[in-house]
CSV table of C-alpha atoms in Angstrom, one decimal:
chain,number,residue,atom,x,y,z
A,1,MET,CA,0.0,0.0,0.0
A,2,ARG,CA,1.0,3.6,-0.7
A,3,THR,CA,0.0,6.6,1.4
A,4,VAL,CA,-0.7,10.1,0.1
A,5,GLU,CA,-1.6,13.2,2.1
A,6,GLU,CA,-2.9,16.6,1.0
A,7,SER,CA,-4.0,19.6,3.2
A,8,THR,CA,-5.6,23.0,2.7
A,9,PHE,CA,-6.6,25.9,4.8
A,10,VAL,CA,-10.0,27.7,4.5
A,11,LEU,CA,-11.3,30.8,6.0
A,12,ALA,CA,-14.3,29.1,7.7
A,13,SER,CA,-15.0,27.7,11.1
A,14,ALA,CA,-14.6,24.0,11.8
A,15,VAL,CA,-18.4,23.9,12.4
A,16,ARG,CA,-19.1,25.3,8.9
A,17,VAL,CA,-16.6,22.8,7.3
A,18,GLU,CA,-18.2,19.9,9.2
A,19,THR,CA,-21.7,21.0,8.1
A,20,PHE,CA,-20.6,21.1,4.5
A,21,LEU,CA,-18.8,17.7,4.5
A,22,THR,CA,-21.2,14.9,4.4
A,23,PRO,CA,-20.3,11.4,3.1
A,24,GLU,CA,-22.1,12.1,-0.1
A,25,THR,CA,-20.4,15.5,-0.6
A,26,VAL,CA,-17.0,13.9,0.0
A,27,VAL,CA,-17.4,11.2,-2.6
A,28,GLU,CA,-18.9,13.6,-5.2
A,29,ALA,CA,-16.1,16.2,-4.6
A,30,GLU,CA,-13.4,13.6,-5.2
A,31,GLY,CA,-14.6,13.7,-8.8
A,32,THR,CA,-14.4,10.0,-9.8
A,33,PHE,CA,-17.9,8.8,-8.8
A,34,ALA,CA,-21.5,10.0,-8.9
A,35,VAL,CA,-23.3,9.0,-5.7
A,36,VAL,CA,-26.4,6.8,-6.3
A,37,ASP,CA,-27.3,6.0,-2.7
A,38,VAL,CA,-26.4,6.7,0.9
A,39,ALA,CA,-27.8,4.2,3.4
A,40,GLY,CA,-27.3,3.0,7.0
A,41,ASP,CA,-25.8,4.3,10.2
A,42,PRO,CA,-22.9,4.5,9.9
A,43,PRO,CA,-23.4,5.6,6.3
A,44,VAL,CA,-22.4,3.5,3.3
A,45,VAL,CA,-22.2,5.4,0.0
A,46,THR,CA,-22.9,3.6,-3.2
A,47,ALA,CA,-21.4,5.3,-6.3
A,48,ARG,CA,-20.9,4.7,-10.0
A,49,ALA,CA,-18.5,5.7,-12.7
A,50,SER,CA,-17.6,4.3,-16.1
A,51,GLY,CA,-19.7,1.2,-15.7
A,52,MET,CA,-18.2,0.5,-12.2
A,53,THR,CA,-20.1,0.5,-8.9
A,54,ALA,CA,-18.2,1.0,-5.6
A,55,THR,CA,-19.3,1.3,-2.0
A,56,PHE,CA,-17.6,3.4,0.6
A,57,ALA,CA,-18.2,2.8,4.4
A,58,PHE,CA,-17.9,6.0,6.5
A,59,GLU,CA,-17.2,6.2,10.2
A,60,GLU,CA,-17.6,9.6,12.0
A,61,ARG,CA,-14.8,10.9,14.1
A,62,SER,CA,-14.8,13.9,16.4
A,63,ASP,CA,-12.7,15.7,13.9
A,64,GLY,CA,-13.8,14.2,10.6
A,65,TYR,CA,-14.3,10.9,8.9
A,66,GLU,CA,-12.6,7.6,8.2
A,67,TYR,CA,-13.8,5.8,5.2
A,68,THR,CA,-12.9,2.7,3.2
A,69,GLN,CA,-13.7,1.2,-0.2
A,70,GLN,CA,-15.7,-2.0,0.6
A,71,GLY,CA,-14.9,-5.2,-1.3
A,72,SER,CA,-13.0,-5.4,-4.5
A,73,ALA,CA,-15.6,-3.7,-6.7
A,74,GLY,CA,-14.0,-0.3,-7.2
A,75,PRO,CA,-10.8,1.2,-8.6
A,76,PHE,CA,-8.6,-0.2,-5.8
A,77,GLU,CA,-8.1,-3.5,-4.1
A,78,ALA,CA,-7.9,-1.6,-0.9
A,79,MET,CA,-8.4,2.1,0.0
A,80,GLU,CA,-8.5,3.7,3.4
A,81,THR,CA,-8.9,7.4,3.9
A,82,THR,CA,-9.0,9.8,6.9
A,83,LEU,CA,-10.4,13.2,6.4
A,84,THR,CA,-9.9,15.6,9.3
A,85,TRP,CA,-10.5,19.3,10.0
A,86,THR,CA,-9.0,21.4,12.8
A,87,GLY,CA,-10.3,24.8,13.5
A,88,GLY,CA,-8.3,27.7,14.7
A,89,ASP,CA,-8.8,31.5,15.3
A,90,ASP,CA,-8.4,32.3,11.6
A,91,GLY,CA,-10.0,29.3,9.9
A,92,THR,CA,-9.8,25.6,9.5
A,93,THR,CA,-7.1,23.2,8.2
A,94,VAL,CA,-8.5,20.2,6.3
A,95,THR,CA,-6.3,17.2,5.8
A,96,ALA,CA,-6.9,14.1,3.7
A,97,ARG,CA,-4.7,11.1,4.1
A,98,SER,CA,-5.2,7.9,2.1
A,99,SER,CA,-3.6,4.5,1.7
A,100,VAL,CA,-4.3,2.6,-1.5
A,101,SER,CA,-3.3,-0.6,-3.3
A,102,LEU,CA,-4.2,-2.0,-6.7
A,103,GLY,CA,-3.3,-5.5,-5.5
A,104,LEU,CA,-1.5,-6.3,-8.8
A,105,PRO,CA,1.9,-7.8,-9.5
A,106,LEU,CA,4.8,-5.4,-9.3
A,107,ALA,CA,3.2,-3.6,-6.4
A,108,ALA,CA,6.1,-1.1,-6.2
A,109,LEU,CA,5.0,0.3,-9.5
A,110,THR,CA,1.2,-0.4,-9.6
A,111,ASP,CA,0.7,1.0,-6.1
A,112,ARG,CA,2.6,4.1,-7.1
A,113,VAL,CA,0.1,4.6,-10.0
A,114,ALA,CA,-2.8,4.0,-7.5
A,115,ALA,CA,-1.3,6.7,-5.2
A,116,TRP,CA,-1.0,9.1,-8.1
A,117,LYS,CA,-4.6,8.6,-9.0
A,118,ARG,CA,-5.7,8.9,-5.3
A,119,ARG,CA,-3.7,12.1,-4.8
A,120,GLY,CA,-5.6,13.7,-7.7
A,121,GLU,CA,-8.9,12.7,-6.1
A,122,LEU,CA,-7.8,14.2,-2.8
A,123,LYS,CA,-6.7,17.4,-4.5
A,124,ARG,CA,-10.1,17.7,-6.2
A,125,LEU,CA,-11.8,17.2,-2.8
A,126,LEU,CA,-9.8,19.9,-1.2
A,127,GLY,CA,-10.3,22.2,-4.2
A,128,ARG,CA,-14.0,21.8,-3.8
A,129,ILE,CA,-13.8,22.6,-0.1
A,130,GLU,CA,-11.7,25.7,-0.9
A,131,ALA,CA,-14.2,26.8,-3.5
A,132,GLU,CA,-17.1,26.5,-1.0
A,133,PHE,CA,-15.5,28.9,1.4
A,134,GLU,CA,-13.9,31.5,-0.9
């Protein structure tokens, strides 16, 4: 597995960021999948893209979410992500950290490709958060 991390700072309170970031918003903002269903408690998001369906299980934390791709139906063999937000006097820092694996031979190479793809998704997510609070 490879791990990637991206952060951004927005001029908004942690409460505003938390209110904006739902499991559905997170998956949509990553830009790969369109959400088709959110069910359960804790929530499980079902999403589709390019003929592929994937499910993502979310767990709430006091400072964000942890979520994983469920099963092997999705772009990765394994994907675990932590999305956190920490408020301060001037705004909120949002950090996304994800570990991914394609589960293919030559993992040193294929997991690097998976991490590159995942970094792009995390950047799109953080870009969407930035745009919300400009």
